[in-house]
XYZ file of C-alpha atoms in Angstrom:
605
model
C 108.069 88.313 94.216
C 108.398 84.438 94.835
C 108.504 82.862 98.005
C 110.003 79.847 99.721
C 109.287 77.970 102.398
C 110.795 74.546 103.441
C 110.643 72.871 107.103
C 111.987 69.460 108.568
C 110.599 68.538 111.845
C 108.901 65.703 113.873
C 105.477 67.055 113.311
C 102.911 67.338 110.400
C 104.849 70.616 108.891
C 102.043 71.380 106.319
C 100.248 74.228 108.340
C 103.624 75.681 109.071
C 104.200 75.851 105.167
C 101.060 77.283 104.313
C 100.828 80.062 106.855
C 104.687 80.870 105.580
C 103.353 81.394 102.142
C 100.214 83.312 103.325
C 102.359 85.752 104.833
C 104.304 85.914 102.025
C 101.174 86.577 99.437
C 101.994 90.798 100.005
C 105.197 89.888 97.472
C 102.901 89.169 94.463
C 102.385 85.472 92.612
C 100.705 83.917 89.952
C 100.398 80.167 91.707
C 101.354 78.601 94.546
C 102.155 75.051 95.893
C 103.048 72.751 98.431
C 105.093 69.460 98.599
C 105.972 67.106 100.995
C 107.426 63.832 101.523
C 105.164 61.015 102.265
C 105.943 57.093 103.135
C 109.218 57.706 100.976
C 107.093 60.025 97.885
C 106.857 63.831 97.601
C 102.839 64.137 96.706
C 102.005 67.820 95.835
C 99.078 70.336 95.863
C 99.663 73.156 93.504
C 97.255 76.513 92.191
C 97.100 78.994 90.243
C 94.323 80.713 92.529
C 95.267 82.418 95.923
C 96.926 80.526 98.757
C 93.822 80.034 100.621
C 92.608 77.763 97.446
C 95.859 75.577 97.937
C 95.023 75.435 101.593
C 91.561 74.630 100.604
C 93.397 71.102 98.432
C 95.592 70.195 100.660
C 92.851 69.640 103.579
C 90.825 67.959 100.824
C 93.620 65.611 99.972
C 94.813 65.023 103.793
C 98.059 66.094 102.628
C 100.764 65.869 105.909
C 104.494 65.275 106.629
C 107.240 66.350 108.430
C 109.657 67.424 105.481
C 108.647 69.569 102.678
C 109.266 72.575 100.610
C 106.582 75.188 99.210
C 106.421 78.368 97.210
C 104.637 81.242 95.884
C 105.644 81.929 91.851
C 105.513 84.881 90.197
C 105.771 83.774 86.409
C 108.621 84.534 84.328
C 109.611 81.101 82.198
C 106.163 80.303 81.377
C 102.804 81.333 81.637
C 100.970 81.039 85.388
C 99.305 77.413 84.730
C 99.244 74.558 87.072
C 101.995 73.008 85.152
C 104.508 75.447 85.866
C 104.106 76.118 89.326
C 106.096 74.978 91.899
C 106.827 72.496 93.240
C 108.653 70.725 90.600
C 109.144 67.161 90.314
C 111.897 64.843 88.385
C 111.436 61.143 88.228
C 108.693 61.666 91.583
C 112.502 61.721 93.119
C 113.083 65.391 93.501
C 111.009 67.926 94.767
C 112.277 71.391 93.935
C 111.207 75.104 94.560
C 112.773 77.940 92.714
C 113.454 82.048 93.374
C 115.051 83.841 90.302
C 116.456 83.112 87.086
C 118.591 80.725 85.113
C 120.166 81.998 82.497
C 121.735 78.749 80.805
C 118.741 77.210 80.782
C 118.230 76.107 77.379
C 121.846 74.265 76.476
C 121.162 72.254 80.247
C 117.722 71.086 78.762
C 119.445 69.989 75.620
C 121.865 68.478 77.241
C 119.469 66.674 79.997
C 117.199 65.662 77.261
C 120.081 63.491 75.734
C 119.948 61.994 78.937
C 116.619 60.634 78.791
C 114.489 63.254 80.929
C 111.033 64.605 80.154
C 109.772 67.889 80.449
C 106.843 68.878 81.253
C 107.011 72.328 82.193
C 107.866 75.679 80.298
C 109.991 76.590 83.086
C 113.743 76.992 83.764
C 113.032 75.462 87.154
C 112.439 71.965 85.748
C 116.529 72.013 84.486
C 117.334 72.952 87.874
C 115.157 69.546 89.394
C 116.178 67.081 86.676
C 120.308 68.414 86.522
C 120.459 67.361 90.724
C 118.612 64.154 90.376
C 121.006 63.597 87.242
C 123.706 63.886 89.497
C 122.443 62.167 93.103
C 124.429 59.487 94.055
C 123.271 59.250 97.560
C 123.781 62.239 98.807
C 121.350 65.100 97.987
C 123.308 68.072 99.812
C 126.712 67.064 97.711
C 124.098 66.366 94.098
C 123.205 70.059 94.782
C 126.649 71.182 95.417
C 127.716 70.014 92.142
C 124.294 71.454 90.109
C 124.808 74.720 91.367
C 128.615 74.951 89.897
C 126.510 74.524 86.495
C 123.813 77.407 86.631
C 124.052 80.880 85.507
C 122.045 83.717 86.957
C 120.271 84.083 89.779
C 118.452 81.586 92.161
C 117.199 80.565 95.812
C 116.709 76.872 95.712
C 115.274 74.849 98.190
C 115.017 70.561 97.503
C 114.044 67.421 98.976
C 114.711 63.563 97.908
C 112.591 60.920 98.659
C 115.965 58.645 99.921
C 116.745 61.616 102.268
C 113.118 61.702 104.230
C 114.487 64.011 106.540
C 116.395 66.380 104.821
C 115.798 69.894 103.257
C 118.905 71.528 100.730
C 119.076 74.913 99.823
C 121.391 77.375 98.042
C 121.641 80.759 97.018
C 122.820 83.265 94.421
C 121.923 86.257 93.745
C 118.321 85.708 95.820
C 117.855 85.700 99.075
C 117.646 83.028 101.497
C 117.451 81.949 105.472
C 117.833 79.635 107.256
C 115.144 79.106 110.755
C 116.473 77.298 113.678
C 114.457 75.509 116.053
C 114.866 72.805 118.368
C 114.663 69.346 117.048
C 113.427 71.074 113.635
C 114.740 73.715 111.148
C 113.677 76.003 108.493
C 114.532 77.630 105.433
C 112.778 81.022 103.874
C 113.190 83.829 101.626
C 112.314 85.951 103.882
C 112.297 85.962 108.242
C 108.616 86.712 107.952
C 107.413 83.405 106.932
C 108.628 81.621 110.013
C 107.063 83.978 112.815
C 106.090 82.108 115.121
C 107.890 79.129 114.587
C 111.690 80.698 115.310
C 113.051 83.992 115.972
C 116.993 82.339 115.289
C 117.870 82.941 112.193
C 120.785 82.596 110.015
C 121.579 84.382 106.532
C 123.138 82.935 103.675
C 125.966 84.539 101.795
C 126.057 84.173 97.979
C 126.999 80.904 96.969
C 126.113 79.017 100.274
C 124.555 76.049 100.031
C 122.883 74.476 103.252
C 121.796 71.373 104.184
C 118.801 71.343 106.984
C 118.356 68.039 109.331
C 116.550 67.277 112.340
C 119.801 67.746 114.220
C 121.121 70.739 112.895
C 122.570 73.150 109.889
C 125.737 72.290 107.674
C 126.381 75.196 105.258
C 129.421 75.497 102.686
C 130.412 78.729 100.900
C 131.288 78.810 96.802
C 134.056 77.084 97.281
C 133.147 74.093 99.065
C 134.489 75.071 102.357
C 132.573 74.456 105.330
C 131.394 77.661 107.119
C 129.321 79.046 109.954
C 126.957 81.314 109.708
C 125.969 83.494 112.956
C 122.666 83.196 114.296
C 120.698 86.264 114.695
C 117.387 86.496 117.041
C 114.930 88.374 114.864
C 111.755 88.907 115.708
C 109.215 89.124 112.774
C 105.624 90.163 112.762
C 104.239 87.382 111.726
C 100.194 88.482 113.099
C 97.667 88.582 110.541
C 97.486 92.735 109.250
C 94.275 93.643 109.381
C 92.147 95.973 106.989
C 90.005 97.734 110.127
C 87.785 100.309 108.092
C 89.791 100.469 105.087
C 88.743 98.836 101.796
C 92.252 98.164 100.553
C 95.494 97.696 102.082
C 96.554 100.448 99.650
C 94.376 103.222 101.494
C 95.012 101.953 104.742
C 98.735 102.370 103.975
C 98.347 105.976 102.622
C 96.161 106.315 105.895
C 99.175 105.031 107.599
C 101.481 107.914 106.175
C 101.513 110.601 109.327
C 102.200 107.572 111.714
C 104.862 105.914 109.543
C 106.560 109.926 108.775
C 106.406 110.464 113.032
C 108.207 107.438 113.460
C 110.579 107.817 111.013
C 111.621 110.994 112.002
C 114.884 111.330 114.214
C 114.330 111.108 117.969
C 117.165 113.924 118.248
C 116.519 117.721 118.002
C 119.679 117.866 115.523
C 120.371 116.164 112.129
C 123.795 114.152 113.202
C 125.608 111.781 111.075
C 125.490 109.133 113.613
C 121.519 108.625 112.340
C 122.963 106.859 109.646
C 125.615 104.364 111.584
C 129.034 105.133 113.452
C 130.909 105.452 109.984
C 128.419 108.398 108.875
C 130.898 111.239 110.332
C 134.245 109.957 109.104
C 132.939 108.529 105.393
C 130.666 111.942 105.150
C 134.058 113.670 105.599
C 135.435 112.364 102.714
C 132.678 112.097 100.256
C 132.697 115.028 97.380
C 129.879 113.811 95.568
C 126.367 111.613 95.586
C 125.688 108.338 93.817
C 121.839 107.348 93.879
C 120.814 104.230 92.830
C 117.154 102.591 93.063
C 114.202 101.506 90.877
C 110.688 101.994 90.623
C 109.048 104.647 92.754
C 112.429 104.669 94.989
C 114.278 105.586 91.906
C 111.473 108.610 92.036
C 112.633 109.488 96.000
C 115.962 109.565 94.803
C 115.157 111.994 92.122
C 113.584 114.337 94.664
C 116.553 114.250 96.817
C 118.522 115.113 93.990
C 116.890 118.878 94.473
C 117.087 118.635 98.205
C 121.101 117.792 98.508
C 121.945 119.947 95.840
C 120.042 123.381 97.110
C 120.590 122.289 100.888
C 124.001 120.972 101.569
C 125.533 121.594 98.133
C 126.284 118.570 97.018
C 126.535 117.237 93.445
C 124.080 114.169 92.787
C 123.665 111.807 90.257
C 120.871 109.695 90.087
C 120.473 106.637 88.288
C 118.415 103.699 87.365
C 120.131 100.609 89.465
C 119.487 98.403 85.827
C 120.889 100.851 83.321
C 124.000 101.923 85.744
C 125.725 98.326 86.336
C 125.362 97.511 82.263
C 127.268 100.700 80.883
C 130.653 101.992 81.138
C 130.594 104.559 84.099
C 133.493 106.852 85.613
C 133.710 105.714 89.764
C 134.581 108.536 91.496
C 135.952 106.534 95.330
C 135.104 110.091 96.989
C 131.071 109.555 95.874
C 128.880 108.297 99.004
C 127.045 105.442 96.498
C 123.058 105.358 98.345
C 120.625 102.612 97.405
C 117.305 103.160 98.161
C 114.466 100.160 98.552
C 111.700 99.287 100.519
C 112.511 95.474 101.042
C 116.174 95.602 101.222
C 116.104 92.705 98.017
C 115.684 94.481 95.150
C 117.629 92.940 92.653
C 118.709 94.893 90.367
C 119.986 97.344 93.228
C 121.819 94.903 94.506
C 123.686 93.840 91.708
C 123.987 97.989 90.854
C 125.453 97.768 94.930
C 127.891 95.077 94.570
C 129.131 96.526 90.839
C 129.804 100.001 92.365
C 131.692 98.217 95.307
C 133.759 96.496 92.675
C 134.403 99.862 90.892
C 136.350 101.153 94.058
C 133.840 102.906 95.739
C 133.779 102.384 99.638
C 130.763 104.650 100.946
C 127.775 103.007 100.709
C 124.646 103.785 102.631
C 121.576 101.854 102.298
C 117.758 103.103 102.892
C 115.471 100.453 103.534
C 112.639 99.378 105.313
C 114.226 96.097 106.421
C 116.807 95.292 109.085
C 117.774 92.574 108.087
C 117.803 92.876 103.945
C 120.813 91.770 101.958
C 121.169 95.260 101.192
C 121.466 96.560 105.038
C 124.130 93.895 105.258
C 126.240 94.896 102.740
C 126.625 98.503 103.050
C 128.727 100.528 105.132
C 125.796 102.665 106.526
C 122.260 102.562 106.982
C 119.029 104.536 107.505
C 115.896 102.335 108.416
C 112.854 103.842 107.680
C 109.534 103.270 110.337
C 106.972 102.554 107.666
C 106.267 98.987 109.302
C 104.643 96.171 106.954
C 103.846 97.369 103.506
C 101.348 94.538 101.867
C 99.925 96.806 98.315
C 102.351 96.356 95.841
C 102.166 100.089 94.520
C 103.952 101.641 97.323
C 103.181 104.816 99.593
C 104.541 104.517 102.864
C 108.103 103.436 102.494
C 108.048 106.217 99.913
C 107.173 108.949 101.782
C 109.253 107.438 104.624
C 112.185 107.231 102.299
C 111.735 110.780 101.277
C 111.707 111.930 105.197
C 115.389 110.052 105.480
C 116.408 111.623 102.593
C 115.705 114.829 103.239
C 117.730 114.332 106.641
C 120.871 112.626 104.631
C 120.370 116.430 103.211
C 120.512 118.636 106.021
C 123.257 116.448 107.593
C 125.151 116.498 105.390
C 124.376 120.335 105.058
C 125.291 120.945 108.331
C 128.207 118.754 108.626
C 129.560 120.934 105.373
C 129.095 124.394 106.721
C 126.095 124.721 104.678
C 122.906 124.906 107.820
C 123.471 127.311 109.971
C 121.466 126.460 113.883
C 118.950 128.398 113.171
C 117.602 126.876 109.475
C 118.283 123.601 111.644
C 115.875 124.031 114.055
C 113.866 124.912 111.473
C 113.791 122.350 109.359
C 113.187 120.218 112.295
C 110.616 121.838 113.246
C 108.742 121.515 109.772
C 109.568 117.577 110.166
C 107.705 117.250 113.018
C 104.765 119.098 111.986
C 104.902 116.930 108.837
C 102.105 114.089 110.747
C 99.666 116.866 110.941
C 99.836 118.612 107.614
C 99.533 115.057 106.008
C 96.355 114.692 108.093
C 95.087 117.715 106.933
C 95.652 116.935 103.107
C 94.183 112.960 103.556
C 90.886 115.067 104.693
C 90.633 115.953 100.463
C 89.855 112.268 99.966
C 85.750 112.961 99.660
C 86.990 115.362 96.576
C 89.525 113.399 95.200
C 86.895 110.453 94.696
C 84.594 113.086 92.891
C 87.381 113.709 90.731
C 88.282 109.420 90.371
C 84.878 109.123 88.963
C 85.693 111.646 85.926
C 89.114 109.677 85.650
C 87.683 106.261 85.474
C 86.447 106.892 82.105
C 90.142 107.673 80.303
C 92.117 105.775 79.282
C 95.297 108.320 79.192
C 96.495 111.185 81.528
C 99.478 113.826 81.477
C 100.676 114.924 85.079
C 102.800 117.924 85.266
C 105.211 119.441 87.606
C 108.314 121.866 88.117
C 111.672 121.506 89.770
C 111.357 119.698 93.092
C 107.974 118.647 92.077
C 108.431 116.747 88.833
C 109.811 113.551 90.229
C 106.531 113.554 92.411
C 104.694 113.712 89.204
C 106.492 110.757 87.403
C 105.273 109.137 90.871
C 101.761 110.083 90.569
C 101.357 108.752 86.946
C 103.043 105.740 88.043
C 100.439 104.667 90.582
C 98.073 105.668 87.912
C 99.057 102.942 85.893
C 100.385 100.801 88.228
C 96.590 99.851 89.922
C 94.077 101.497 87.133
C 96.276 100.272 84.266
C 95.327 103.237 82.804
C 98.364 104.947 80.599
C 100.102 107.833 82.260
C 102.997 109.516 81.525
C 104.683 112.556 83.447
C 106.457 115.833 82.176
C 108.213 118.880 83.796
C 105.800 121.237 82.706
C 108.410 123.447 80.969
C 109.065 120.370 78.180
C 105.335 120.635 76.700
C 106.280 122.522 74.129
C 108.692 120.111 73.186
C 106.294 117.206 72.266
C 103.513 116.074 74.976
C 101.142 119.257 73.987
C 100.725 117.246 70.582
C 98.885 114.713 72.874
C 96.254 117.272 74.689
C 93.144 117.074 73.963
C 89.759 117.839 75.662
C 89.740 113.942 75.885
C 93.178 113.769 78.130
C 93.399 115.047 81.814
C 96.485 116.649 82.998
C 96.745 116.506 86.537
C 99.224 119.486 87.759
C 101.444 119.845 90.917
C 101.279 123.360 91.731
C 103.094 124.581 95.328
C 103.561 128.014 96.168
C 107.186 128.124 94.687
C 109.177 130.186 92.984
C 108.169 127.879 89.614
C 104.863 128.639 90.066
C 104.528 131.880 87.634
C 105.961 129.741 85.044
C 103.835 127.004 85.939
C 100.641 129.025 85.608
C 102.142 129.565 81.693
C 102.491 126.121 81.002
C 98.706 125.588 82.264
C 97.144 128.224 80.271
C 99.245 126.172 76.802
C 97.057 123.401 78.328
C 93.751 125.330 78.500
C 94.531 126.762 75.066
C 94.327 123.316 73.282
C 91.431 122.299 74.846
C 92.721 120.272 77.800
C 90.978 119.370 81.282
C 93.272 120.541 84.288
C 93.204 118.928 87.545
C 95.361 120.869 90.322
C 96.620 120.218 92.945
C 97.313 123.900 94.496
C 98.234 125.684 97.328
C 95.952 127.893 99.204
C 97.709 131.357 98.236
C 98.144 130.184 94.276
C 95.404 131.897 93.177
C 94.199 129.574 90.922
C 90.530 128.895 91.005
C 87.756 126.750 89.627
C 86.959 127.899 86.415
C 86.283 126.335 82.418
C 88.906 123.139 81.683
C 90.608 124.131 85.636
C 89.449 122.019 88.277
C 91.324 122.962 91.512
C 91.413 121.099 95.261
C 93.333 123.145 97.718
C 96.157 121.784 99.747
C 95.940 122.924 103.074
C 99.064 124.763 103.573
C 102.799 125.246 101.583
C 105.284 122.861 102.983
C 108.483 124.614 101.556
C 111.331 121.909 100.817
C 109.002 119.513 102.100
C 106.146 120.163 99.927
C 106.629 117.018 97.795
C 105.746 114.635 100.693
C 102.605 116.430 101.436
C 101.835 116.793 97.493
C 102.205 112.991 96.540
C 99.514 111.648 98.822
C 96.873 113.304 96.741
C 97.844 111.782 93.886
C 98.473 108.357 96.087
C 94.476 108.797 96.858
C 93.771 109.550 92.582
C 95.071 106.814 91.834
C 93.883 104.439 94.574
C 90.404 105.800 93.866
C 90.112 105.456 89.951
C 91.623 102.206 90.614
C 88.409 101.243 92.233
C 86.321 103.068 90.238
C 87.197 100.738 87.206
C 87.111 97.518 89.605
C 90.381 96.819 89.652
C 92.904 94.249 92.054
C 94.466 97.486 94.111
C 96.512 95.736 96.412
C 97.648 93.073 93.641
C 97.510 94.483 90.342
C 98.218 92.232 87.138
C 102.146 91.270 86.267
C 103.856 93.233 89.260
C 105.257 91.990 92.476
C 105.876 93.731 95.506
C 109.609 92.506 95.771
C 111.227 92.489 92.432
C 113.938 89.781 93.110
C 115.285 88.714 89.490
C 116.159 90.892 87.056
């Protein structure tokens, strides 16, 4: 989602702010813009086209200095036109740039309109600009101490003042936000990745810090006012441009990706220990009677699979929720669940805030899987599990959920193990299925030439049905999602055994119903539900294991999966559907890797 850059230096910092927001263009936007602060006036360059546009102005307008702000928006308070994006301006004074949401927006433009100011912008931003220039009386770091005591919500603000030409403010809450340190120059970012290459010292800011970045150095104060330290952390981002190679998309790279990203991920140790997820694992698994999950989106989906995996394997109840719903209803905290959040960039958030609320409830084991080190979420829970899925740029994910279902699955037999459930010998086992995961998914990405025939057929509907049965139906709600996520065509996902209870009213020879169908012990059943299917005139598309025994025939189109995975079947079973969608996407022309209104790192609510 939105991105923030902001530099002070001795040099012409423009390049540095535009290659920050280039490498932050994976996190979805609708414009972008640049400011800076030239003999004593912030002049601007904003877009509503890609970043390389906005590059393309400021050369044009010869636009240079060594303070400045810039940002990536993804829209929310008004629609994606030039006059919303950011940077905003108040009284060609303040420069502002704005992650998140603020909630009291509409009584601080009342009351800032009695004052005299002008807007010009449909966004809550603009309050947030014209509220600290209300308030500057020579100092811009203490103008934005006192704003921020004023706003509701969420927000990751960074500001500049044309009486402070060297001087960069920022504050946080609720988004995140870090500070850069170089020498003779500093930074500030919402994420480490946009200043690669021009610091690996970083520090992170706490909720309710607010910084203020010279040429000398960092002052930061906490909510209170007090002044704090922060410690400074080396991290060393990727910041190299990620090439496509062969692939047409970053999307089917990434599914491409999948049998490196799963090797990686997978313990280095022949045994499923606790210690893989931090030094507390063996003590706070100890204690822990019960599971908490809590994600969104397709990690909300992972969870749901794991549900089936820690409740067959180490016998462990597990509730899994929706990280929005959970924190706004009245829930019974049990301080003996282990509470797991589950997200790719660590920022999510509305699993944060579901985090922090369950933390306030009492409960103390928390465990976060993520794909990034050093995410707000890794810092704030007790234990963590990094996945290997390296730099995800399409916003419909694939790797990091695969990955996340390979740590979950190990959470599983730990725990299993740990609880008397796993003997040695299923142990070795199941590691030895892990390991052969890289090749089975290679096998199964070899279906792509007949999944395209398929996409073709697809590209033409405008509504599907996917189907599947106990461990397999959360990887159908994950299939239909990339359907609509990147071919924006409508899909919706069932256990098969609910048909009967409503979707069948929807089949039609007009509506495909793609179908999950492993080997299991479901699958007699699931060869019932099917046949309801066929009955009414419906198109079946399944995805079936070798020894189903379901072949090509009227209404049943059939590609074989290579082999039956067991427990780990769903991993091997989403990729298929990963390629379905990817490929109908681009059969109906499409944005894959940026489809319309989503954002790769949902940071407001």
């Amino acid at each position: 989602m939105c991105g923030i850059v902001g530099a002070v230096a001795q040099r012409n910092i423009v390049p540095v702010l535009v290659e920050g927001l280039r490498r932050l263009e994976y996190r979805g936007y609708d414009s972008c813009g640049v400011a800076v602060l030239t003999n004593g006036e912030p002049r601007r360059a904003r877009s509503v086209e890609r970043v390389a546009d906005l590059d393309a102005q400021v050369r044009a307008g010869h636009l240079e200095g060594v303070t400045g702000i810039a940002h990536t928006r993804w829209a929310t308070h008004g629609a994606p036109v030039t006059d919303n994006a950011h940077p905003i301006f108040s009284r060609d004074a303040v420069a502002l740039v704005h992650n998140g949401i603020i909630e009291n927006f509409e009584p601080l433009r009342e009351m800032l309109r009695g004052k005299g100011y002008v807007f010009v912008s449909q966004t809550d931003t603009e309050v947030i600009a014209h509220l600290i220039h209300s308030l500057y009386r020579g100092s811009l770091y203490d103008a934005v101490c006192e704003a921020v005591k004023q706003l509701h919500g969420a927000y990751a603000i960074a500001v500049v003042h044309k009486d402070e030409p060297n001087t960069v403010v920022g504050a946080r809450q609720g988004s995140p936000l870090v500070v850069g340190v170089g020498r003779g120059e500093n930074f500030l970012a919402s994420d480490a990745l946009a200043l690669a290459g021009s610091t690996e010292q970083f520090m992170f800011l706490e909720e309710g810090d607010v910084c203020e970045l010279t040429l000398s150095g960092v002052r930061i104060s906490d909510r209170d006012g007090n002044a704090v330290k922060r410690e400074v952390r080396t991290v060393q981002a990727y910041g190299g441009a990620v090439e496509l190679g062969p692939y047409r998309h970053f999307m089917q790279k990434e599914i491409f990706e999948q049998p490196r990203a799963i090797s990686d991920t997978i313990p280095a140790s022949d045994t499923f220990e606790p210690t893989l997820f931090g030094d507390a694992a063996p003590a706070a698994f100890d204690e822990i009677d019960s599971i908490l999950i809590l994600a969104c989106g397709t990690s909300y989906y992972s969870g749901l699979t794991a549900k089936y995996w820690l409740e067959s394997i180490a016998k462990i109840s597990t509730q899994v929720e929706i990280a929005s719903e959970y924190r706004y209803r009245e829930s019974v905290p049990n301080p003996k669940a282990l509470v797991v959040v589950i997200s790719q960039s660590g920022e999510t958030a509305d699993t944060l805030a579901a985090l922090k609320h369950a933390q306030a409830l009492g409960h103390r084991h928390t465990l976060a899987i993520c794909n990034v080190g050093t995410s707000a979420m890794v810092r704030l829970t007790q234990m963590q599990f990094l996945t290997r899925a390296g730099r995800e740029i399409g916003v419909a994910s694939t790797k990091a959920f695969t990955t996340q279902l390979v740590a979950l699955f190990t959470l599983a037999v730990a725990l299993g193990k740990m609880r008397g459930r796993v003997e040695a010998a299923q142990e070795a086992d199941y590691m030895r299925q892990l390991r052969h995961l890289p090749a089975a998914l290679n096998s199964v990405l070899a279906l792509e030439p007949q999944i395209i025939a398929w996409s073709e057929e697809f590209s033409r509907k405008e509504n599907a049905l996917f189907l599947g049965r106990g461990l397999h139906y959360p990887i159908a709600l994950e299939g239909a999602l990339k359907l609509k996520e990147i071919s924006y065509i409508h899909a919706e996902a069932y256990p098969a055994g609910e048909l009967k209870h409503g979707p069948l009213a929807l089949v039609t020879e007009a509506m495909p119903v793609v179908t999950v169908a492993p080997n299991d012990t479901l699958l007699e059943k699931l060869k019932s539900n099917m046949q309801e299917v066929r009955a009414r005139g419906g198109q079946l598309y399944v995805f079936a294991d070798s020894d189903t025994k379901i072949v090509n025939e009227e209404g049943m189109h059939v590609i074989r999966m290579p082999e039956h995975y067991g427990m780990l079947s769903p991993i091997l079973h989403v990729v298929p559907l990963q390629l379905l969608a990817y490929h109908t996407a681009c059969a109906r022309g499409t944005d894959v890797d940026k489809p319309r209104n989503l954002a790769k790192s949902v940071t407001v609510e």
